[in-house]
Short mmCIF file of C-alpha atoms and ligand atoms in Angstrom, two decimals:
data_model
loop_
_atom_site.label_atom_id
_atom_site.label_comp_id
_atom_site.label_asym_id
_atom_site.label_seq_id
_atom_site.Cartn_x
_atom_site.Cartn_y
_atom_site.Cartn_z
CA MET A 1 9.60 24.61 -18.41
CA ASN A 2 8.02 21.86 -21.10
CA PHE A 3 6.50 18.17 -19.66
CA LYS A 4 4.90 15.65 -20.57
CA LEU A 5 1.41 15.36 -18.59
CA LYS A 6 -0.26 11.84 -18.15
CA ILE A 7 -3.85 13.54 -17.15
CA TRP A 8 -6.24 10.95 -16.33
CA ARG A 9 -9.82 11.46 -18.36
CA GLN A 10 -13.60 10.17 -17.77
CA TYR A 11 -16.40 11.47 -19.73
CA ASP A 12 -18.25 11.47 -16.26
CA ARG A 13 -19.35 8.44 -13.61
CA ASN A 14 -20.68 5.84 -15.79
CA SER A 15 -17.72 5.95 -18.39
CA LYS A 16 -14.71 3.95 -18.50
CA GLY A 17 -11.45 6.52 -18.63
CA LYS A 18 -8.11 6.29 -19.64
CA PHE A 19 -5.02 8.62 -19.43
CA ALA A 20 -4.63 10.82 -22.10
CA VAL A 21 -1.21 13.00 -23.13
CA TYR A 22 -0.74 16.49 -23.42
CA ASN A 23 2.47 18.52 -24.08
CA VAL A 24 2.87 21.05 -22.62
CA THR A 25 5.69 24.47 -23.15
CA ASP A 26 6.11 27.96 -21.56
CA ILE A 27 6.15 26.90 -17.80
CA SER A 28 7.31 29.42 -15.94
CA PRO A 29 9.12 27.64 -12.45
CA ASP A 30 6.69 30.14 -10.25
CA MET A 31 3.45 28.62 -11.77
CA SER A 32 1.50 26.03 -9.01
CA PHE A 33 0.04 23.07 -10.84
CA LEU A 34 -3.35 24.27 -10.92
CA GLU A 35 -1.60 27.54 -12.86
CA MET A 36 -0.09 24.93 -15.88
CA LEU A 37 -3.32 23.51 -15.53
CA ASP A 38 -5.13 26.59 -16.45
CA ALA A 39 -2.87 26.71 -19.32
CA VAL A 40 -3.02 23.51 -20.57
CA ASN A 41 -7.32 24.32 -20.42
CA ARG A 42 -7.26 27.30 -22.35
CA ASN A 43 -4.97 25.15 -25.59
CA LEU A 44 -7.95 22.64 -25.35
CA ALA A 45 -10.43 25.55 -25.68
CA LYS A 46 -8.71 27.13 -28.64
CA LYS A 47 -9.01 23.52 -30.50
CA SER A 48 -12.51 23.55 -28.91
CA GLU A 49 -11.63 20.38 -26.92
CA ASP A 50 -13.19 19.26 -23.72
CA VAL A 51 -11.22 21.31 -20.79
CA ILE A 52 -9.86 18.74 -18.13
CA ALA A 53 -12.09 19.08 -15.10
CA PHE A 54 -10.53 19.33 -11.87
CA ASP A 55 -11.57 21.12 -8.80
CA HIS A 56 -10.28 24.05 -7.22
CA ASP A 57 -11.67 27.08 -4.95
CA CYS A 58 -9.16 29.25 -2.77
CA ARG A 59 -5.98 28.72 -4.49
CA GLU A 60 -3.97 29.50 -1.57
CA GLY A 61 -4.69 26.16 0.41
CA ILE A 62 -7.25 26.52 2.78
CA CYS A 63 -10.16 25.32 0.96
CA GLY A 64 -9.28 21.50 0.39
CA SER A 65 -10.79 21.55 -2.91
CA CYS A 66 -7.64 20.79 -5.07
CA GLY A 67 -6.77 17.10 -4.01
CA LEU A 68 -4.48 15.66 -7.18
CA TYR A 69 -2.69 12.23 -7.63
CA ILE A 70 0.51 13.64 -8.91
CA ASP A 71 3.38 11.59 -9.77
CA GLY A 72 2.41 8.43 -7.40
CA ARG A 73 1.55 11.43 -4.06
CA ALA A 74 -1.36 13.16 -2.90
CA HIS A 75 -0.53 16.81 -3.63
CA GLY A 76 2.70 16.35 -5.21
CA PRO A 77 6.41 15.27 -4.02
CA GLN A 78 6.23 18.06 -1.29
CA ARG A 79 5.31 18.06 2.01
CA GLY A 80 2.56 19.83 3.50
CA VAL A 81 1.68 21.72 0.45
CA THR A 82 -2.01 21.36 -1.82
CA THR A 83 -1.49 21.02 -5.23
CA CYS A 84 -2.87 24.91 -5.82
CA GLU A 85 0.47 25.70 -3.54
CA LEU A 86 2.59 23.37 -5.27
CA ARG A 87 4.42 25.13 -7.69
CA MET A 88 6.20 23.29 -11.21
CA ARG A 89 9.91 24.08 -10.35
CA HIS A 90 10.00 21.15 -7.85
CA PHE A 91 9.14 18.61 -11.22
CA LYS A 92 12.30 18.27 -13.72
CA ASP A 93 12.23 19.93 -16.98
CA GLY A 94 11.44 17.89 -19.72
CA GLY A 95 9.65 15.40 -17.66
CA THR A 96 6.83 12.99 -17.56
CA ILE A 97 3.91 13.91 -14.47
CA ILE A 98 0.79 11.31 -13.90
CA VAL A 99 -2.09 13.03 -12.63
CA GLU A 100 -4.75 10.78 -11.44
CA PRO A 101 -7.73 11.86 -9.70
CA TRP A 102 -8.25 10.41 -5.44
CA HIS A 103 -8.85 6.53 -6.03
CA SER A 104 -11.49 5.04 -3.44
CA LYS A 105 -14.49 3.78 -3.18
CA ALA A 106 -15.96 5.73 -0.94
CA PHE A 107 -14.72 8.95 -3.53
CA PRO A 108 -16.55 8.21 -7.41
CA VAL A 109 -14.85 9.84 -9.81
CA ILE A 110 -17.43 12.47 -11.07
CA LYS A 111 -15.41 13.44 -14.31
CA ASP A 112 -12.14 13.91 -15.27
CA LEU A 113 -9.88 14.92 -12.01
CA VAL A 114 -12.70 15.51 -10.01
CA VAL A 115 -13.98 12.83 -7.83
CA ASP A 116 -17.35 12.79 -5.32
CA ARG A 117 -16.38 14.21 -1.67
CA THR A 118 -19.38 14.10 -0.06
CA ALA A 119 -18.79 11.38 1.96
CA PHE A 120 -16.64 13.14 4.34
CA GLU A 121 -19.79 15.54 4.70
CA ARG A 122 -21.38 12.87 5.75
CA ILE A 123 -18.97 11.79 8.27
CA ILE A 124 -19.44 15.08 9.80
CA GLN A 125 -22.60 15.45 9.87
CA ALA A 126 -23.06 12.23 12.14
CA GLY A 127 -20.89 13.90 14.44
CA GLY A 128 -18.37 16.63 14.30
CA TYR A 129 -20.13 19.32 15.52
CA ILE A 130 -21.62 20.88 18.78
CA SER A 131 -25.35 21.30 19.65
CA VAL A 132 -26.02 23.09 22.47
CA ASP A 133 -26.58 26.56 22.06
CA THR A 134 -23.57 28.73 22.74
CA GLY A 135 -25.54 32.00 22.86
CA SER A 136 -23.55 35.22 21.38
CA ALA A 137 -19.30 34.84 22.47
CA PRO A 138 -18.62 34.64 26.21
CA GLU A 139 -16.31 36.03 28.49
CA ALA A 140 -13.18 34.06 27.72
CA SER A 141 -11.97 33.58 31.15
CA SER A 142 -15.42 31.52 31.83
CA LEU A 143 -14.61 28.78 30.42
CA PRO A 144 -10.96 27.97 30.93
CA VAL A 145 -9.00 25.54 28.37
CA PRO A 146 -5.69 24.29 29.21
CA LYS A 147 -3.10 26.15 26.54
CA ALA A 148 -1.55 22.94 25.59
CA ASN A 149 -5.78 21.59 24.55
CA ALA A 150 -5.79 24.44 23.05
CA GLU A 151 -3.05 24.53 20.58
CA GLU A 152 -3.59 21.00 20.18
CA ALA A 153 -6.99 21.30 19.09
CA MET A 154 -6.39 23.90 16.91
CA ASP A 155 -3.96 21.75 14.96
CA ALA A 156 -6.40 18.94 14.51
CA ALA A 157 -9.38 22.17 13.27
CA ALA A 158 -6.48 23.01 10.82
CA CYS A 159 -7.77 20.37 8.46
CA ILE A 160 -9.43 21.54 5.00
CA GLY A 161 -10.90 17.70 4.31
CA CYS A 162 -9.14 17.48 1.07
CA GLY A 163 -8.87 13.53 1.75
CA ALA A 164 -4.90 13.22 1.15
CA CYS A 165 -5.49 10.96 3.69
CA VAL A 166 -7.50 8.85 2.61
CA ALA A 167 -5.77 8.89 -1.46
CA ALA A 168 -2.44 8.22 0.62
CA CYS A 169 -3.50 5.62 2.44
CA LYS A 170 -2.90 2.38 1.44
CA ASN A 171 -6.49 1.68 3.30
CA SER A 172 -8.25 3.84 2.06
CA SER A 173 -8.83 4.88 5.19
CA ALA A 174 -10.69 7.77 6.74
CA MET A 175 -9.17 7.88 9.90
CA LEU A 176 -7.17 10.83 10.08
CA PHE A 177 -10.03 13.30 8.24
CA MET A 178 -12.19 11.56 10.98
CA SER A 179 -9.95 11.50 14.37
CA ALA A 180 -9.11 15.29 13.45
CA LYS A 181 -12.37 16.81 14.13
CA VAL A 182 -13.43 13.82 16.96
CA SER A 183 -9.83 15.27 18.25
CA GLN A 184 -10.64 18.86 18.32
CA LEU A 185 -14.26 18.47 20.25
CA ALA A 186 -12.49 15.79 22.67
CA LEU A 187 -9.39 18.54 24.07
CA LEU A 188 -12.22 21.72 24.72
CA PRO A 189 -14.91 21.11 27.49
CA GLN A 190 -17.65 22.17 24.24
CA GLY A 191 -17.15 19.48 22.96
CA ASP A 192 -17.79 16.73 26.48
CA PRO A 193 -21.06 16.24 26.58
CA GLU A 194 -21.65 15.09 23.08
CA ARG A 195 -18.06 13.54 22.97
CA LYS A 196 -19.18 8.95 23.79
CA ARG A 197 -22.39 10.18 20.67
CA ARG A 198 -20.29 12.03 18.76
CA VAL A 199 -17.42 9.23 18.36
CA GLN A 200 -19.57 6.03 17.70
CA LYS A 201 -21.77 7.34 15.64
CA MET A 202 -18.46 9.00 13.13
CA VAL A 203 -17.04 5.68 13.44
CA GLU A 204 -20.59 3.96 12.17
CA THR A 205 -20.55 6.42 9.13
CA MET A 206 -16.94 6.04 8.37
CA ASP A 207 -17.57 2.31 8.18
CA ARG A 208 -20.93 2.56 6.39
CA GLU A 209 -19.50 4.74 3.55
CA GLY A 210 -16.84 2.21 2.80
CA PHE A 211 -13.53 3.68 4.11
CA GLY A 212 -10.86 0.70 4.25
CA LEU A 213 -9.50 0.13 8.17
CA CYS A 214 -6.89 2.18 9.26
CA SER A 215 -3.25 -0.42 9.75
CA ASN A 216 -1.36 2.77 10.87
CA THR A 217 1.39 2.76 8.30
CA TYR A 218 1.65 6.33 9.08
CA ALA A 219 0.73 7.85 5.13
CA CYS A 220 -1.67 9.95 5.90
CA GLU A 221 0.22 12.02 8.23
CA GLN A 222 3.14 12.00 5.66
CA GLU A 223 0.42 13.53 2.80
CA CYS A 224 -1.37 15.71 4.80
CA PRO A 225 -0.70 19.06 3.93
CA LYS A 226 -2.02 20.75 7.41
CA LYS A 227 0.83 17.85 8.83
CA ILE A 228 -2.24 16.69 10.88
CA SER A 229 -0.67 13.92 12.96
CA VAL A 230 -1.58 10.60 14.05
CA SER A 231 -1.81 11.57 17.47
CA HIS A 232 -5.11 12.59 16.80
CA ILE A 233 -6.27 9.02 15.79
CA ALA A 234 -4.93 7.35 18.73
CA ARG A 235 -6.48 10.12 20.88
CA MET A 236 -10.22 9.01 19.28
CA ASN A 237 -9.26 5.36 19.10
CA ARG A 238 -9.55 5.88 23.12
CA GLU A 239 -12.50 7.74 22.94
CA PHE A 240 -14.00 4.96 20.80
CA ILE A 241 -13.04 2.06 23.58
CA ARG A 242 -14.40 4.10 26.21
CA ALA A 243 -17.50 5.33 24.48
CA LYS A 244 -18.11 1.51 23.77
CA LEU A 245 -16.74 -0.44 26.60
CA PHE A 246 -17.08 1.84 29.72
CA MET B 1 -22.98 -9.42 23.72
CA ARG B 2 -24.69 -6.91 21.21
CA ALA B 3 -22.30 -4.26 22.27
CA LEU B 4 -19.06 -6.74 21.93
CA ILE B 5 -20.70 -7.93 18.20
CA GLU B 6 -21.40 -4.11 17.25
CA PHE B 7 -17.79 -3.78 18.63
CA TYR B 8 -16.09 -6.66 16.47
CA ASN B 9 -17.76 -4.99 13.44
CA SER B 10 -16.54 -1.62 13.43
CA SER B 11 -13.47 -0.81 11.32
CA VAL B 12 -11.74 0.38 15.23
CA GLY B 13 -13.24 -2.76 16.93
CA LYS B 14 -11.57 -4.98 14.79
CA LYS B 15 -8.12 -3.54 15.16
CA LEU B 16 -8.38 -3.95 18.20
CA ILE B 17 -9.01 -7.28 18.26
CA VAL B 18 -5.95 -7.81 16.28
CA GLY B 19 -3.51 -5.81 18.46
CA LEU B 20 -4.35 -7.87 21.51
CA THR B 21 -4.48 -11.39 20.90
CA GLY B 22 -0.70 -9.96 18.99
CA PHE B 23 -0.34 -9.12 22.25
CA PHE B 24 -1.05 -12.22 24.17
CA LEU B 25 0.93 -14.31 21.40
CA ILE B 26 3.78 -11.89 22.18
CA ALA B 27 3.30 -12.29 25.94
CA TYR B 28 3.60 -16.50 25.62
CA LEU B 29 6.81 -15.37 22.41
CA ILE B 30 8.54 -14.35 26.07
CA ILE B 31 8.06 -17.74 27.80
CA HIS B 32 8.95 -20.02 25.55
CA LEU B 33 11.87 -18.27 24.67
CA PHE B 34 13.10 -18.42 28.71
CA GLY B 35 11.72 -22.21 28.15
CA ASN B 36 13.77 -23.02 25.82
CA LEU B 37 17.05 -21.12 27.24
CA LEU B 38 17.36 -24.65 28.93
CA LEU B 39 19.02 -25.89 25.66
CA PHE B 40 22.54 -23.73 26.53
CA ARG B 41 22.61 -25.10 29.94
CA SER B 42 25.96 -27.67 29.56
CA ASP B 43 24.19 -30.69 30.78
CA GLY B 44 23.56 -32.71 28.08
CA GLY B 45 20.26 -31.33 27.60
CA ALA B 46 19.14 -33.27 31.34
CA ALA B 47 17.26 -30.04 32.42
CA PHE B 48 15.48 -29.64 29.32
CA ASP B 49 14.18 -32.83 29.40
CA ILE B 50 12.60 -32.61 31.92
CA TYR B 51 11.45 -29.60 31.29
CA ALA B 52 9.85 -30.74 28.29
CA GLU B 53 8.63 -33.98 29.95
CA LEU B 54 6.70 -32.01 32.64
CA LEU B 55 5.66 -29.84 31.07
CA PRO B 56 2.03 -31.53 29.18
CA GLN B 57 1.20 -32.81 32.85
CA VAL B 58 0.39 -29.42 34.31
CA VAL B 59 -3.50 -28.69 34.02
CA VAL B 60 -2.91 -24.70 33.19
CA ILE B 61 -0.38 -25.20 30.72
CA ARG B 62 -3.11 -27.59 28.55
CA ILE B 63 -5.72 -24.28 29.37
CA ILE B 64 -3.47 -22.53 28.12
CA GLU B 65 -2.19 -24.32 24.93
CA VAL B 66 -5.71 -23.87 23.80
CA VAL B 67 -6.41 -20.44 24.70
CA LEU B 68 -3.42 -19.49 22.70
CA PHE B 69 -4.69 -21.67 20.27
CA LEU B 70 -7.81 -19.94 20.02
CA ILE B 71 -6.39 -16.60 20.17
CA PHE B 72 -4.13 -17.27 17.19
CA ILE B 73 -7.08 -18.27 15.40
CA PHE B 74 -8.87 -14.99 16.00
CA HIS B 75 -5.35 -13.08 15.08
CA ILE B 76 -5.56 -14.52 11.87
CA ILE B 77 -9.25 -14.39 10.59
CA THR B 78 -9.43 -10.73 11.68
CA ALA B 79 -6.25 -9.91 9.91
CA ALA B 80 -7.29 -11.37 7.00
CA TYR B 81 -10.42 -10.28 7.40
CA THR B 82 -9.72 -6.68 7.25
CA TRP B 83 -7.26 -7.20 4.81
CA LEU B 84 -9.77 -7.60 1.69
CA LEU B 85 -12.66 -4.95 2.72
CA ASN B 86 -9.06 -2.83 2.45
CA LYS B 87 -8.84 -4.33 -0.37
CA GLN B 88 -12.19 -4.02 -1.63
CA ALA B 89 -12.04 0.10 -0.20
CA ARG B 90 -9.44 1.16 -2.64
CA GLY B 91 -11.21 0.29 -5.17
CA SER B 92 -8.99 0.62 -8.45
CA ALA B 93 -5.29 0.97 -8.40
CA TYR B 94 -3.21 4.23 -9.15
CA GLU B 95 -1.34 4.19 -12.36
CA LEU B 96 1.57 5.43 -9.60
CA GLN B 97 1.54 4.81 -6.04
CA LYS B 98 4.55 6.32 -4.11
CA LYS B 99 4.10 3.88 -0.94
CA GLY B 100 7.92 3.32 -0.12
CA GLU B 101 8.21 7.59 0.70
CA THR B 102 4.89 7.66 2.91
CA SER B 103 5.55 4.26 4.95
CA ALA B 104 7.22 1.70 6.22
CA LEU B 105 8.04 -1.25 4.63
CA THR B 106 7.20 -3.19 7.38
CA SER B 107 3.89 -1.57 7.81
CA ARG B 108 2.76 -2.46 4.05
CA THR B 109 3.56 -6.03 4.49
CA MET B 110 1.88 -7.49 7.77
CA LEU B 111 0.10 -9.84 5.63
CA LEU B 112 2.69 -11.51 4.16
CA SER B 113 5.12 -11.65 6.78
CA GLY B 114 2.45 -12.72 8.91
CA SER B 115 1.59 -16.08 6.42
CA ILE B 116 5.41 -16.34 6.28
CA VAL B 117 5.86 -17.19 10.12
CA TYR B 118 2.49 -18.66 10.25
CA ILE B 119 3.60 -21.58 7.51
CA PHE B 120 7.24 -21.63 9.70
CA LEU B 121 4.21 -22.24 12.22
CA VAL B 122 2.71 -24.95 11.52
CA LEU B 123 6.34 -27.10 10.13
CA HIS B 124 7.37 -26.36 14.16
CA MET B 125 4.54 -27.76 15.89
CA ARG B 126 4.38 -30.68 13.37
CA GLN B 127 8.05 -30.87 14.76
CA PHE B 128 8.13 -30.36 18.24
CA TRP B 129 5.10 -29.96 19.38
CA TYR B 130 3.40 -32.92 18.08
CA VAL B 131 6.24 -35.32 18.06
CA SER B 132 7.52 -34.55 21.87
CA ARG B 133 3.07 -35.25 22.27
CA TYR B 134 2.29 -38.45 20.11
CA GLU B 135 5.67 -39.51 19.05
CA ALA B 136 7.08 -39.71 22.38
CA GLY B 137 8.18 -43.49 22.98
CA GLU B 138 10.32 -45.21 25.88
CA HIS B 139 13.84 -43.25 26.55
CA PHE B 140 12.18 -40.05 24.54
CA SER B 141 14.35 -37.04 24.84
CA MET B 142 12.69 -33.67 23.50
CA TYR B 143 16.33 -32.64 23.44
CA GLU B 144 17.88 -34.92 20.92
CA VAL B 145 14.97 -34.48 18.51
CA VAL B 146 15.36 -30.59 19.08
CA ARG B 147 19.34 -31.36 18.57
CA ALA B 148 18.88 -33.52 15.65
CA THR B 149 16.06 -30.89 14.11
CA LEU B 150 18.37 -28.29 14.19
CA ALA B 151 21.69 -29.35 13.33
CA GLU B 152 19.37 -29.96 9.78
CA PRO B 153 20.53 -26.81 7.41
CA VAL B 154 17.56 -27.04 5.84
CA TYR B 155 15.70 -26.14 8.34
CA SER B 156 18.30 -24.19 10.26
CA ILE B 157 17.80 -21.87 7.76
CA LEU B 158 14.40 -22.23 6.89
CA TYR B 159 14.13 -21.04 11.18
CA ILE B 160 16.44 -18.14 10.68
CA ILE B 161 14.65 -17.04 8.29
CA ALA B 162 11.06 -16.89 10.02
CA MET B 163 13.09 -15.52 12.95
CA PHE B 164 13.95 -12.83 10.44
CA LEU B 165 10.43 -12.14 9.38
CA LEU B 166 8.67 -12.66 12.94
CA GLY B 167 10.88 -9.39 13.64
CA PHE B 168 10.05 -8.23 11.10
CA HIS B 169 5.95 -8.63 11.93
CA LEU B 170 6.77 -7.49 14.85
CA LYS B 171 9.12 -4.20 14.00
CA HIS B 172 5.11 -3.18 13.13
CA GLY B 173 3.42 -5.29 15.26
CA PHE B 174 4.13 -3.75 18.32
CA GLN B 175 4.00 -0.12 18.17
CA SER B 176 0.84 -0.34 16.00
CA ALA B 177 -0.99 -1.71 18.66
CA PHE B 178 -0.68 0.93 21.39
CA GLN B 179 -1.50 3.13 18.26
CA THR B 180 -4.82 1.04 17.89
CA PHE B 181 -5.05 1.16 22.10
CA GLY B 182 -5.51 4.89 21.95
CA LEU B 183 -1.84 4.56 23.72
CA ARG B 184 0.49 6.19 21.20
CA ASP B 185 0.23 9.62 22.56
CA LYS B 186 3.53 11.90 21.54
CA LYS B 187 4.80 11.88 25.18
CA TYR B 188 5.49 7.93 24.31
CA ALA B 189 6.03 7.21 21.36
CA SER B 190 9.66 7.03 21.43
CA LEU B 191 9.29 5.34 24.67
CA ILE B 192 7.07 2.59 23.04
CA GLU B 193 9.48 1.72 20.44
CA TRP B 194 12.37 1.67 22.65
CA VAL B 195 10.29 -1.44 24.23
CA GLY B 196 10.01 -2.37 20.78
CA VAL B 197 12.66 -2.63 20.38
CA ILE B 198 12.86 -6.04 22.70
CA PHE B 199 10.34 -7.73 20.89
CA TRP B 200 11.19 -7.39 17.18
CA LEU B 201 15.10 -7.20 18.25
CA LEU B 202 16.15 -8.96 20.97
CA ILE B 203 13.78 -11.78 21.28
CA PRO B 204 13.77 -12.92 17.08
CA ILE B 205 17.70 -12.67 18.15
CA GLY B 206 17.40 -15.24 21.51
CA PHE B 207 15.03 -17.78 19.10
CA ALA B 208 16.95 -17.71 15.79
CA SER B 209 20.54 -18.17 18.00
CA MET B 210 19.36 -22.05 18.82
CA PRO B 211 19.46 -23.30 15.45
CA ILE B 212 22.83 -20.97 15.23
CA TYR B 213 23.85 -22.42 17.90
CA PHE B 214 23.21 -26.18 17.09
CA LEU B 215 24.50 -25.83 13.83
CA LEU B 216 27.55 -24.34 14.62
CA ASN B 217 28.17 -27.15 17.54
CA PHE B 218 27.15 -30.48 16.28
S1 FES C 1 -7.86 25.30 -4.09
FE1 FES C 1 -8.32 25.92 -2.23
S2 FES C 1 -6.51 24.51 -1.10
FE2 FES C 1 -5.97 24.31 -3.52
#
C-alpha cells in the first residue's frame, strides 16, 4: 500500500510547528500504524534527516503512550483500539493521512507528535489512590464486593491514561479519565473512607490544569480505546455533589 | 456561602447550575403551554382574555416572573462562561477533526441554538408580555393581540423556526442535565431518553401549533 502522509512537525515546546508531507510506499496492510511510522523514520534516518518523534512503549494497547490524532479521530478511525493496534488495512490505498498530536492546552506539544501528559499524573496524585495500609493480600471473602460492582470497577480500571478522551472532546475535558478513577474507587469498599476528599481534590486539580468543562457530547466514550462508559462521569458527578453539599 | 462559591467555581458546579436553571425553565414551559391552550377554545378568545387579565393580578405569578428572569439570566451567563473557558482549553484547533463521527450535532451547538432561542424570546416578550403589561388600554383583548401577531406570516414562521430550535436545544439539554446531576445511570438512560421526547418534541410542537393555527384559520 502507498500513502501520502501529512505529519505535524515541531522542533520543541516553544517553536512553531507545521505540517510536512511524506510519501510512503510498500506498506503491508497488516502493519500497525506505528510500524508504518517506523518505516518512514528509517527512510529519514538513511537520509540523515530528523526522525519523527512519537510516543510508544508496549505496542499492544496496554500502556497508553501511543496517542495520535489520525485523520480527524483520536487513535484513528477504528473503535476501541489504540494507535499501536490500528492496522493499515483500514486506510484507503493511495490516500492521504493527516497525523496530528493531541490538541489541548493541558497537553503541550514537546516535539512533533509527542505531548506532555503529566497533567494526568497530577490528577491521580491529587486523590486517585488509597492511602490505607492494606498489608498483604487478605482472605478474599473477608471484604465482600458485589459481583456487579466488581465488574464495573474493573471496567473503569481499564483506563490506560492515553488522553484520547481529552483529545476527542470539543471542550478538551478530562472528565472521562478523572471519573474512571473516582468511580472505580467509589465502587469498592477500600475506596470508601477517602471518597469525599478524593473527588473534590481530583476535580480541583483537573480544573487547575486547564482542562475544559464537560458538556456531555459523549465523544470521549466513542474514542476511548478501552470503551470506558460515560456512566462513570455520572457517578463522579454524584460523588462530587454529595461531597460538596451533603 | 464559601462552600457555594467554591462549588460554583468548580467545573462540575457550573455545569450543575446550567442544568438546574435549565430545569426550572422547562418546568415553566409546561405551565405556559397549558395556559396557552385556552387559545384553541372556540369562544372567540373569551376564556383566554380572562386568563390573561387575571394572571398579572396574582402575587405569586409576579414573584415567579422575577425569579424566572433571574434564573434565565443565570442560565445564559453560566453557559456562555463555560463556553468561553472551553474555547481556551482547546488551545489551537485541529487541522482535521471529524466531530460528526463521535458526537451528536445537537450536543455541539448548544450555544448557537440557545442564542437564537434567546433572541426570539426578547422579541416574544416585547410582542406579548410588554404589550399586555404596559400597553393595555380600555377594551384590551390579549386574544386579539395574539391572533393579529400570529396571523402575520413573517412572525408565525419565525415562531415555528424558534420552536424547532428550542426542540434542538432540549434534545441535548434534557438528558445532559440528568448526566450532570449524576442520575443518568446505565439503567435509566433509555427512560430519560423517552421522557425527554415530551420536552424536545411534544412541547415545541404544542407551541408551534399556535402560529400554525392562526396562520391557517384566519
Ligand atoms: S504503545 Fe502502549 S498502548 Fe500503544
